[in-house]
Amino acid sequence: MNDVLKKDKLPRHIAMIMDGNGRWAEKHGKIRVKGHEAGVRTVDQMVSLCAEIGIEVLTLYAFSSENWQRPAKEVSALMRLLRHYLKREGERLLKEGIRLKAIGRLERLEAGVRQELEEACRKTAGGTNMTLNLAISYGGRDEICDAVQALCRKVQAGELECKAIDDKLLTAHLDTAGLPDPDIMVRTGGEYRISNFLLWQLAYTEFYFSDTLWPDFSKEELLKIISDFQQRERRFGRVL
Ligand code: IPE
Ligand code: IPE
Ligand code: MG
């Protein structure tokens, strides 16, 4: 299935905005929650494909800081799905050597979900095949503000000089500290925006926008995207 990919030009980090669940449900005459349920199957497929072909990090945008403003019923259904996913998949991630990580304002999550998440992250911490990074209660602006506050505290405490704050230091204070920047960002669902996702980290990422609704997104489509990525010339501002 993946014979078309060049092994020496694989992206290290793929980030995905999983959008279109609600519209998928509407299209099928179902309530929105059914779209989110169907979307979990696509998550499973993406995780297994990326682990199989040797991607180092897969970041999935599961719930934004703005998504808290959705109707309480939808928010609680999403939290329930997340909890079930962690319960169900924790073992599989462990078996497949996948380390689970979460970024975002996790303190806003209800205790049950948070415990399940912490437990799964702790259990899989030794996984070396791939990092599955879930962005939950995540907003890029929040993340940057938190990093700036952490740096300010160090300056106030006399541990750091303002002029020592540079790209590298700020990067090291983000939730994604230690992870490479995404090489590819995919947004499904036909919207051409980034909705507060990884604002700092996407500086030189290659973007792909797919009209496919997340529950219909397939391994084949991701393979096509990776194969296209391998043809792109990344210049990072230089002249090649
Ligand atoms: C993405 O699907 C899932 C989350 C944001 C949690 P949406 O729920 O945004 O689906 P659409 O965009 O309304 O179709
Ligand atoms: C972005 O999708 C957030 C996630 C996929 C988790 P949204 O559906 O919330 O984004 P907007 O509202 O269309 O920008
Ligand atoms: Mg949406």
PDB file of C-alpha atoms and ligand atoms in Angstrom:
ATOM      1  CA  MET A   1       0.000   0.000   0.000  1.00  0.00           C
ATOM      2  CA  ASN A   2       2.827   2.366   0.792  1.00  0.00           C
ATOM      3  CA  ASP A   3       5.326   1.255  -1.884  1.00  0.00           C
ATOM      4  CA  VAL A   4       5.039   4.664  -3.563  1.00  0.00           C
ATOM      5  CA  LEU A   5       6.584   6.461  -0.577  1.00  0.00           C
ATOM      6  CA  LYS A   6      10.250   7.320  -0.490  1.00  0.00           C
ATOM      7  CA  LYS A   7      11.532   6.027   2.822  1.00  0.00           C
ATOM      8  CA  ASP A   8      14.282   8.640   3.060  1.00  0.00           C
ATOM      9  CA  LYS A   9      11.873  11.565   2.613  1.00  0.00           C
ATOM     10  CA  LEU A  10       9.172  10.728   5.137  1.00  0.00           C
ATOM     11  CA  PRO A  11       7.657  13.572   7.142  1.00  0.00           C
ATOM     12  CA  ARG A  12       8.671  13.315  10.794  1.00  0.00           C
ATOM     13  CA  HIS A  13       5.545  14.990  12.116  1.00  0.00           C
ATOM     14  CA  ILE A  14       2.027  15.062  10.649  1.00  0.00           C
ATOM     15  CA  ALA A  15      -0.593  17.313  12.237  1.00  0.00           C
ATOM     16  CA  MET A  16      -4.287  16.985  11.429  1.00  0.00           C
ATOM     17  CA  ILE A  17      -7.370  19.106  12.017  1.00  0.00           C
ATOM     18  CA  MET A  18     -10.110  16.505  12.145  1.00  0.00           C
ATOM     19  CA  ASP A  19     -13.019  18.564  10.815  1.00  0.00           C
ATOM     20  CA  GLY A  20     -16.393  17.736   9.286  1.00  0.00           C
ATOM     21  CA  ASN A  21     -17.968  15.295  11.724  1.00  0.00           C
ATOM     22  CA  GLY A  22     -21.099  17.398  12.196  1.00  0.00           C
ATOM     23  CA  ARG A  23     -21.660  17.833   8.469  1.00  0.00           C
ATOM     24  CA  TRP A  24     -21.086  14.120   7.893  1.00  0.00           C
ATOM     25  CA  ALA A  25     -23.825  13.365  10.428  1.00  0.00           C
ATOM     26  CA  GLU A  26     -26.185  15.868   8.840  1.00  0.00           C
ATOM     27  CA  LYS A  27     -25.542  14.377   5.403  1.00  0.00           C
ATOM     28  CA  HIS A  28     -26.541  10.980   6.745  1.00  0.00           C
ATOM     29  CA  GLY A  29     -29.622  12.277   8.595  1.00  0.00           C
ATOM     30  CA  LYS A  30     -28.048  11.673  12.003  1.00  0.00           C
ATOM     31  CA  ILE A  31     -27.406  13.802  15.074  1.00  0.00           C
ATOM     32  CA  ARG A  32     -23.981  15.458  15.337  1.00  0.00           C
ATOM     33  CA  VAL A  33     -22.726  13.067  18.006  1.00  0.00           C
ATOM     34  CA  LYS A  34     -23.024  10.198  15.500  1.00  0.00           C
ATOM     35  CA  GLY A  35     -20.564  12.072  13.303  1.00  0.00           C
ATOM     36  CA  HIS A  36     -18.077  12.272  16.157  1.00  0.00           C
ATOM     37  CA  GLU A  37     -18.542   8.550  16.809  1.00  0.00           C
ATOM     38  CA  ALA A  38     -17.863   7.790  13.144  1.00  0.00           C
ATOM     39  CA  GLY A  39     -14.814  10.057  13.330  1.00  0.00           C
ATOM     40  CA  VAL A  40     -13.190   7.858  15.959  1.00  0.00           C
ATOM     41  CA  ARG A  41     -12.857   5.081  13.356  1.00  0.00           C
ATOM     42  CA  THR A  42     -10.825   7.428  11.171  1.00  0.00           C
ATOM     43  CA  VAL A  43      -8.610   8.217  14.167  1.00  0.00           C
ATOM     44  CA  ASP A  44      -7.861   4.487  14.533  1.00  0.00           C
ATOM     45  CA  GLN A  45      -6.988   4.224  10.848  1.00  0.00           C
ATOM     46  CA  MET A  46      -4.684   7.249  10.861  1.00  0.00           C
ATOM     47  CA  VAL A  47      -2.876   6.067  13.990  1.00  0.00           C
ATOM     48  CA  SER A  48      -2.240   2.617  12.567  1.00  0.00           C
ATOM     49  CA  LEU A  49      -1.145   3.906   9.142  1.00  0.00           C
ATOM     50  CA  CYS A  50       1.253   6.492  10.572  1.00  0.00           C
ATOM     51  CA  ALA A  51       2.771   3.986  12.997  1.00  0.00           C
ATOM     52  CA  GLU A  52       3.102   1.432  10.207  1.00  0.00           C
ATOM     53  CA  ILE A  53       4.973   3.703   7.787  1.00  0.00           C
ATOM     54  CA  GLY A  54       7.300   5.149  10.411  1.00  0.00           C
ATOM     55  CA  ILE A  55       5.970   8.625  11.205  1.00  0.00           C
ATOM     56  CA  GLU A  56       7.549   9.915  14.446  1.00  0.00           C
ATOM     57  CA  VAL A  57       4.749  12.183  15.629  1.00  0.00           C
ATOM     58  CA  LEU A  58       1.058  12.358  14.761  1.00  0.00           C
ATOM     59  CA  THR A  59      -0.762  15.328  16.270  1.00  0.00           C
ATOM     60  CA  LEU A  60      -4.551  15.258  16.151  1.00  0.00           C
ATOM     61  CA  TYR A  61      -6.653  18.317  16.948  1.00  0.00           C
ATOM     62  CA  ALA A  62      -9.455  16.764  18.958  1.00  0.00           C
ATOM     63  CA  PHE A  63     -11.001  19.688  20.843  1.00  0.00           C
ATOM     64  CA  SER A  64     -10.178  23.389  20.644  1.00  0.00           C
ATOM     65  CA  SER A  65     -10.288  26.007  23.374  1.00  0.00           C
ATOM     66  CA  GLU A  66     -13.193  27.524  21.419  1.00  0.00           C
ATOM     67  CA  ASN A  67     -15.070  24.204  21.241  1.00  0.00           C
ATOM     68  CA  TRP A  68     -15.995  24.680  24.930  1.00  0.00           C
ATOM     69  CA  GLN A  69     -18.581  27.138  23.616  1.00  0.00           C
ATOM     70  CA  ARG A  70     -20.547  24.389  21.862  1.00  0.00           C
ATOM     71  CA  PRO A  71     -23.831  23.178  23.429  1.00  0.00           C
ATOM     72  CA  ALA A  72     -23.198  21.383  26.741  1.00  0.00           C
ATOM     73  CA  LYS A  73     -24.690  18.180  25.328  1.00  0.00           C
ATOM     74  CA  GLU A  74     -22.195  18.046  22.468  1.00  0.00           C
ATOM     75  CA  VAL A  75     -19.266  18.879  24.762  1.00  0.00           C
ATOM     76  CA  SER A  76     -20.188  16.081  27.168  1.00  0.00           C
ATOM     77  CA  ALA A  77     -20.653  13.616  24.295  1.00  0.00           C
ATOM     78  CA  LEU A  78     -17.177  14.508  23.005  1.00  0.00           C
ATOM     79  CA  MET A  79     -15.700  14.044  26.490  1.00  0.00           C
ATOM     80  CA  ARG A  80     -17.424  10.692  26.825  1.00  0.00           C
ATOM     81  CA  LEU A  81     -16.011   9.589  23.459  1.00  0.00           C
ATOM     82  CA  LEU A  82     -12.544  10.701  24.469  1.00  0.00           C
ATOM     83  CA  ARG A  83     -12.767   8.769  27.698  1.00  0.00           C
ATOM     84  CA  HIS A  84     -13.951   5.626  25.905  1.00  0.00           C
ATOM     85  CA  TYR A  85     -11.211   6.000  23.316  1.00  0.00           C
ATOM     86  CA  LEU A  86      -8.533   6.178  26.005  1.00  0.00           C
ATOM     87  CA  LYS A  87      -9.990   3.210  27.848  1.00  0.00           C
ATOM     88  CA  ARG A  88     -10.327   1.120  24.725  1.00  0.00           C
ATOM     89  CA  GLU A  89      -7.113   2.091  22.943  1.00  0.00           C
ATOM     90  CA  GLY A  90      -4.741   2.455  25.910  1.00  0.00           C
ATOM     91  CA  GLU A  91      -3.747  -1.198  25.688  1.00  0.00           C
ATOM     92  CA  ARG A  92      -3.301  -1.157  21.920  1.00  0.00           C
ATOM     93  CA  LEU A  93      -1.081   1.920  22.059  1.00  0.00           C
ATOM     94  CA  LEU A  94       1.018   0.234  24.711  1.00  0.00           C
ATOM     95  CA  LYS A  95       1.296  -2.978  22.682  1.00  0.00           C
ATOM     96  CA  GLU A  96       2.288  -1.092  19.524  1.00  0.00           C
ATOM     97  CA  GLY A  97       4.888   1.033  21.279  1.00  0.00           C
ATOM     98  CA  ILE A  98       2.963   4.262  20.754  1.00  0.00           C
ATOM     99  CA  ARG A  99       3.565   6.964  23.323  1.00  0.00           C
ATOM    100  CA  LEU A 100       0.510   9.068  24.096  1.00  0.00           C
ATOM    101  CA  LYS A 101       0.936  12.761  24.823  1.00  0.00           C
ATOM    102  CA  ALA A 102      -1.624  15.522  25.274  1.00  0.00           C
ATOM    103  CA  ILE A 103      -1.324  19.271  24.760  1.00  0.00           C
ATOM    104  CA  GLY A 104      -3.767  22.001  25.753  1.00  0.00           C
ATOM    105  CA  ARG A 105      -5.359  23.340  28.909  1.00  0.00           C
ATOM    106  CA  LEU A 106      -5.983  19.895  30.348  1.00  0.00           C
ATOM    107  CA  GLU A 107      -6.930  21.342  33.742  1.00  0.00           C
ATOM    108  CA  ARG A 108     -10.261  22.323  32.187  1.00  0.00           C
ATOM    109  CA  LEU A 109     -11.163  18.672  31.559  1.00  0.00           C
ATOM    110  CA  GLU A 110     -13.427  16.958  34.050  1.00  0.00           C
ATOM    111  CA  ALA A 111     -11.638  14.764  36.577  1.00  0.00           C
ATOM    112  CA  GLY A 112     -12.670  11.413  35.033  1.00  0.00           C
ATOM    113  CA  VAL A 113     -11.350  12.242  31.560  1.00  0.00           C
ATOM    114  CA  ARG A 114      -8.207  13.776  32.979  1.00  0.00           C
ATOM    115  CA  GLN A 115      -7.435  10.718  35.066  1.00  0.00           C
ATOM    116  CA  GLU A 116      -7.965   8.402  32.097  1.00  0.00           C
ATOM    117  CA  LEU A 117      -5.696  10.622  30.002  1.00  0.00           C
ATOM    118  CA  GLU A 118      -2.946  10.835  32.616  1.00  0.00           C
ATOM    119  CA  GLU A 119      -3.118   7.081  33.134  1.00  0.00           C
ATOM    120  CA  ALA A 120      -2.798   6.356  29.396  1.00  0.00           C
ATOM    121  CA  CYS A 121       0.087   8.835  29.023  1.00  0.00           C
ATOM    122  CA  ARG A 122       1.883   7.343  32.021  1.00  0.00           C
ATOM    123  CA  LYS A 123       1.382   3.745  30.861  1.00  0.00           C
ATOM    124  CA  THR A 124       2.613   4.394  27.323  1.00  0.00           C
ATOM    125  CA  ALA A 125       5.463   6.762  28.256  1.00  0.00           C
ATOM    126  CA  GLY A 126       8.109   4.212  27.200  1.00  0.00           C
ATOM    127  CA  GLY A 127       6.728   3.811  23.647  1.00  0.00           C
ATOM    128  CA  THR A 128       9.362   4.485  20.995  1.00  0.00           C
ATOM    129  CA  ASN A 129       7.586   3.678  17.710  1.00  0.00           C
ATOM    130  CA  MET A 130       5.528   6.855  17.449  1.00  0.00           C
ATOM    131  CA  THR A 131       4.153   9.698  19.556  1.00  0.00           C
ATOM    132  CA  LEU A 132       0.409  10.221  19.319  1.00  0.00           C
ATOM    133  CA  ASN A 133      -0.080  13.795  20.428  1.00  0.00           C
ATOM    134  CA  LEU A 134      -3.682  14.780  21.168  1.00  0.00           C
ATOM    135  CA  ALA A 135      -4.562  18.470  21.197  1.00  0.00           C
ATOM    136  CA  ILE A 136      -7.421  18.723  23.680  1.00  0.00           C
ATOM    137  CA  SER A 137      -8.852  21.938  25.111  1.00  0.00           C
ATOM    138  CA  TYR A 138      -6.057  23.373  22.976  1.00  0.00           C
ATOM    139  CA  GLY A 139      -5.614  26.841  21.538  1.00  0.00           C
ATOM    140  CA  GLY A 140      -2.408  28.096  19.932  1.00  0.00           C
ATOM    141  CA  ARG A 141      -2.802  31.567  21.463  1.00  0.00           C
ATOM    142  CA  ASP A 142      -3.362  30.123  24.957  1.00  0.00           C
ATOM    143  CA  GLU A 143      -0.267  27.988  24.519  1.00  0.00           C
ATOM    144  CA  ILE A 144       1.879  30.980  23.521  1.00  0.00           C
ATOM    145  CA  CYS A 145       0.485  33.061  26.424  1.00  0.00           C
ATOM    146  CA  ASP A 146       1.299  30.262  28.878  1.00  0.00           C
ATOM    147  CA  ALA A 147       4.855  30.047  27.545  1.00  0.00           C
ATOM    148  CA  VAL A 148       5.289  33.832  27.818  1.00  0.00           C
ATOM    149  CA  GLN A 149       4.015  33.738  31.415  1.00  0.00           C
ATOM    150  CA  ALA A 150       6.447  30.944  32.303  1.00  0.00           C
ATOM    151  CA  LEU A 151       9.307  32.975  30.828  1.00  0.00           C
ATOM    152  CA  CYS A 152       8.167  36.124  32.695  1.00  0.00           C
ATOM    153  CA  ARG A 153       8.193  34.234  35.976  1.00  0.00           C
ATOM    154  CA  LYS A 154      11.787  33.195  35.329  1.00  0.00           C
ATOM    155  CA  VAL A 155      12.760  36.781  34.530  1.00  0.00           C
ATOM    156  CA  GLN A 156      11.033  37.995  37.717  1.00  0.00           C
ATOM    157  CA  ALA A 157      12.831  35.378  39.755  1.00  0.00           C
ATOM    158  CA  GLY A 158      16.124  36.588  38.324  1.00  0.00           C
ATOM    159  CA  GLU A 159      16.796  33.251  36.597  1.00  0.00           C
ATOM    160  CA  LEU A 160      16.595  34.627  33.084  1.00  0.00           C
ATOM    161  CA  GLU A 161      17.511  37.797  31.207  1.00  0.00           C
ATOM    162  CA  CYS A 162      14.940  39.226  28.782  1.00  0.00           C
ATOM    163  CA  LYS A 163      17.466  39.346  25.981  1.00  0.00           C
ATOM    164  CA  ALA A 164      18.034  35.599  26.331  1.00  0.00           C
ATOM    165  CA  ILE A 165      14.481  34.955  25.097  1.00  0.00           C
ATOM    166  CA  ASP A 166      14.698  33.710  21.539  1.00  0.00           C
ATOM    167  CA  ASP A 167      12.912  31.317  19.161  1.00  0.00           C
ATOM    168  CA  LYS A 168      14.544  28.269  20.748  1.00  0.00           C
ATOM    169  CA  LEU A 169      13.701  29.219  24.315  1.00  0.00           C
ATOM    170  CA  LEU A 170      10.082  30.053  23.568  1.00  0.00           C
ATOM    171  CA  THR A 171       9.753  26.788  21.620  1.00  0.00           C
ATOM    172  CA  ALA A 172      11.074  24.946  24.674  1.00  0.00           C
ATOM    173  CA  HIS A 173       8.326  26.458  26.841  1.00  0.00           C
ATOM    174  CA  LEU A 174       5.427  25.403  24.620  1.00  0.00           C
ATOM    175  CA  ASP A 175       3.321  22.297  25.301  1.00  0.00           C
ATOM    176  CA  THR A 176       5.014  20.722  22.281  1.00  0.00           C
ATOM    177  CA  ALA A 177       8.520  21.139  23.745  1.00  0.00           C
ATOM    178  CA  GLY A 178      10.741  18.321  22.523  1.00  0.00           C
ATOM    179  CA  LEU A 179       8.648  17.542  19.424  1.00  0.00           C
ATOM    180  CA  PRO A 180       9.789  18.517  15.929  1.00  0.00           C
ATOM    181  CA  ASP A 181       7.602  21.099  14.128  1.00  0.00           C
ATOM    182  CA  PRO A 182       4.977  19.535  11.845  1.00  0.00           C
ATOM    183  CA  ASP A 183       6.137  18.867   8.291  1.00  0.00           C
ATOM    184  CA  ILE A 184       2.572  18.433   7.028  1.00  0.00           C
ATOM    185  CA  MET A 185      -0.678  19.938   8.284  1.00  0.00           C
ATOM    186  CA  VAL A 186      -3.865  18.381   6.928  1.00  0.00           C
ATOM    187  CA  ARG A 187      -7.299  19.871   7.489  1.00  0.00           C
ATOM    188  CA  THR A 188     -10.285  17.831   6.366  1.00  0.00           C
ATOM    189  CA  GLY A 189     -13.851  19.114   5.997  1.00  0.00           C
ATOM    190  CA  GLY A 190     -13.305  21.765   3.316  1.00  0.00           C
ATOM    191  CA  GLU A 191     -12.524  24.814   5.471  1.00  0.00           C
ATOM    192  CA  TYR A 192      -9.395  26.802   4.625  1.00  0.00           C
ATOM    193  CA  ARG A 193      -8.277  28.022   8.021  1.00  0.00           C
ATOM    194  CA  ILE A 194      -6.224  26.825  10.961  1.00  0.00           C
ATOM    195  CA  SER A 195      -8.666  27.631  13.783  1.00  0.00           C
ATOM    196  CA  ASN A 196      -6.040  28.416  16.446  1.00  0.00           C
ATOM    197  CA  PHE A 197      -4.033  25.222  15.825  1.00  0.00           C
ATOM    198  CA  LEU A 198      -0.246  25.173  16.474  1.00  0.00           C
ATOM    199  CA  LEU A 199       0.172  28.835  15.536  1.00  0.00           C
ATOM    200  CA  TRP A 200       3.861  28.983  16.394  1.00  0.00           C
ATOM    201  CA  GLN A 201       4.817  25.513  15.202  1.00  0.00           C
ATOM    202  CA  LEU A 202       3.276  25.768  11.703  1.00  0.00           C
ATOM    203  CA  ALA A 203       5.693  28.519  10.588  1.00  0.00           C
ATOM    204  CA  TYR A 204       7.233  26.401   7.776  1.00  0.00           C
ATOM    205  CA  THR A 205       4.765  23.511   7.576  1.00  0.00           C
ATOM    206  CA  GLU A 206       3.336  22.335   4.238  1.00  0.00           C
ATOM    207  CA  PHE A 207      -0.467  22.729   4.206  1.00  0.00           C
ATOM    208  CA  TYR A 208      -3.057  20.377   2.719  1.00  0.00           C
ATOM    209  CA  PHE A 209      -6.788  21.086   2.710  1.00  0.00           C
ATOM    210  CA  SER A 210      -9.123  18.233   1.854  1.00  0.00           C
ATOM    211  CA  ASP A 211     -12.845  18.533   1.138  1.00  0.00           C
ATOM    212  CA  THR A 212     -13.394  15.042   2.538  1.00  0.00           C
ATOM    213  CA  LEU A 213     -15.346  15.034   5.796  1.00  0.00           C
ATOM    214  CA  TRP A 214     -13.275  13.496   8.605  1.00  0.00           C
ATOM    215  CA  PRO A 215     -15.318  10.268   8.988  1.00  0.00           C
ATOM    216  CA  ASP A 216     -14.791   9.595   5.246  1.00  0.00           C
ATOM    217  CA  PHE A 217     -11.077  10.434   5.261  1.00  0.00           C
ATOM    218  CA  SER A 218      -9.054   7.360   4.324  1.00  0.00           C
ATOM    219  CA  LYS A 219      -5.581   5.879   4.556  1.00  0.00           C
ATOM    220  CA  GLU A 220      -5.349   6.145   0.761  1.00  0.00           C
ATOM    221  CA  GLU A 221      -5.942   9.895   0.885  1.00  0.00           C
ATOM    222  CA  LEU A 222      -3.290  10.403   3.539  1.00  0.00           C
ATOM    223  CA  LEU A 223      -0.831   8.303   1.529  1.00  0.00           C
ATOM    224  CA  LYS A 224      -1.525  10.524  -1.515  1.00  0.00           C
ATOM    225  CA  ILE A 225      -0.852  13.621   0.603  1.00  0.00           C
ATOM    226  CA  ILE A 226       2.433  12.216   1.904  1.00  0.00           C
ATOM    227  CA  SER A 227       3.444  11.246  -1.604  1.00  0.00           C
ATOM    228  CA  ASP A 228       2.654  14.794  -2.830  1.00  0.00           C
ATOM    229  CA  PHE A 229       4.624  16.218   0.102  1.00  0.00           C
ATOM    230  CA  GLN A 230       7.633  14.239  -1.071  1.00  0.00           C
ATOM    231  CA  GLN A 231       7.508  16.141  -4.396  1.00  0.00           C
ATOM    232  CA  ARG A 232       7.380  19.572  -2.778  1.00  0.00           C
ATOM    233  CA  GLU A 233      10.431  21.782  -2.594  1.00  0.00           C
ATOM    234  CA  ARG A 234      10.821  23.266   0.878  1.00  0.00           C
ATOM    235  CA  ARG A 235      13.051  26.314   0.828  1.00  0.00           C
ATOM    236  CA  PHE A 236      12.707  27.735   4.345  1.00  0.00           C
ATOM    237  CA  GLY A 237      13.373  31.183   2.932  1.00  0.00           C
ATOM    238  CA  ARG A 238      16.592  30.192   1.228  1.00  0.00           C
ATOM    239  CA  VAL A 239      17.475  29.889  -2.437  1.00  0.00           C
ATOM    240  CA  LEU A 240      18.069  26.316  -3.494  1.00  0.00           C
TER     241      LEU A 240
HETATM  242  C1  IPE B   1     -14.714  18.318  14.141  1.00  0.00           C
HETATM  243  O1  IPE B   1     -15.941  18.227  13.530  1.00  0.00           O
HETATM  244  C2  IPE B   1     -14.707  17.760  15.540  1.00  0.00           C
HETATM  245  C3  IPE B   1     -14.569  18.780  16.582  1.00  0.00           C
HETATM  246  C4  IPE B   1     -14.419  20.066  16.386  1.00  0.00           C
HETATM  247  C5  IPE B   1     -14.588  18.303  17.948  1.00  0.00           C
HETATM  248  P1  IPE B   1     -17.027  19.347  13.702  1.00  0.00           P
HETATM  249  O2  IPE B   1     -17.891  19.014  14.873  1.00  0.00           O
HETATM  250  O3  IPE B   1     -16.446  20.705  13.734  1.00  0.00           O
HETATM  251  O4  IPE B   1     -17.862  19.146  12.357  1.00  0.00           O
HETATM  252  P2  IPE B   1     -18.473  20.256  11.433  1.00  0.00           P
HETATM  253  O5  IPE B   1     -17.366  21.199  11.083  1.00  0.00           O
HETATM  254  O6  IPE B   1     -19.560  20.932  12.199  1.00  0.00           O
HETATM  255  O7  IPE B   1     -18.974  19.506  10.249  1.00  0.00           O
HETATM  256  C1  IPE B   2     -11.331  22.985  14.578  1.00  0.00           C
HETATM  257  O1  IPE B   2     -12.581  22.731  14.042  1.00  0.00           O
HETATM  258  C2  IPE B   2     -11.152  22.257  15.871  1.00  0.00           C
HETATM  259  C3  IPE B   2     -11.084  20.790  15.790  1.00  0.00           C
HETATM  260  C4  IPE B   2     -11.157  20.080  14.713  1.00  0.00           C
HETATM  261  C5  IPE B   2     -10.890  20.125  17.035  1.00  0.00           C
HETATM  262  P1  IPE B   2     -13.815  23.705  14.288  1.00  0.00           P
HETATM  263  O2  IPE B   2     -14.962  23.123  13.547  1.00  0.00           O
HETATM  264  O3  IPE B   2     -13.998  23.937  15.736  1.00  0.00           O
HETATM  265  O4  IPE B   2     -13.315  25.054  13.635  1.00  0.00           O
HETATM  266  P2  IPE B   2     -14.127  26.264  12.997  1.00  0.00           P
HETATM  267  O5  IPE B   2     -15.153  26.687  14.002  1.00  0.00           O
HETATM  268  O6  IPE B   2     -14.761  25.760  11.748  1.00  0.00           O
HETATM  269  O7  IPE B   2     -13.089  27.294  12.712  1.00  0.00           O
HETATM  270 MG    MG B   3     -15.994  22.046  12.309  1.00  0.00          MG
END
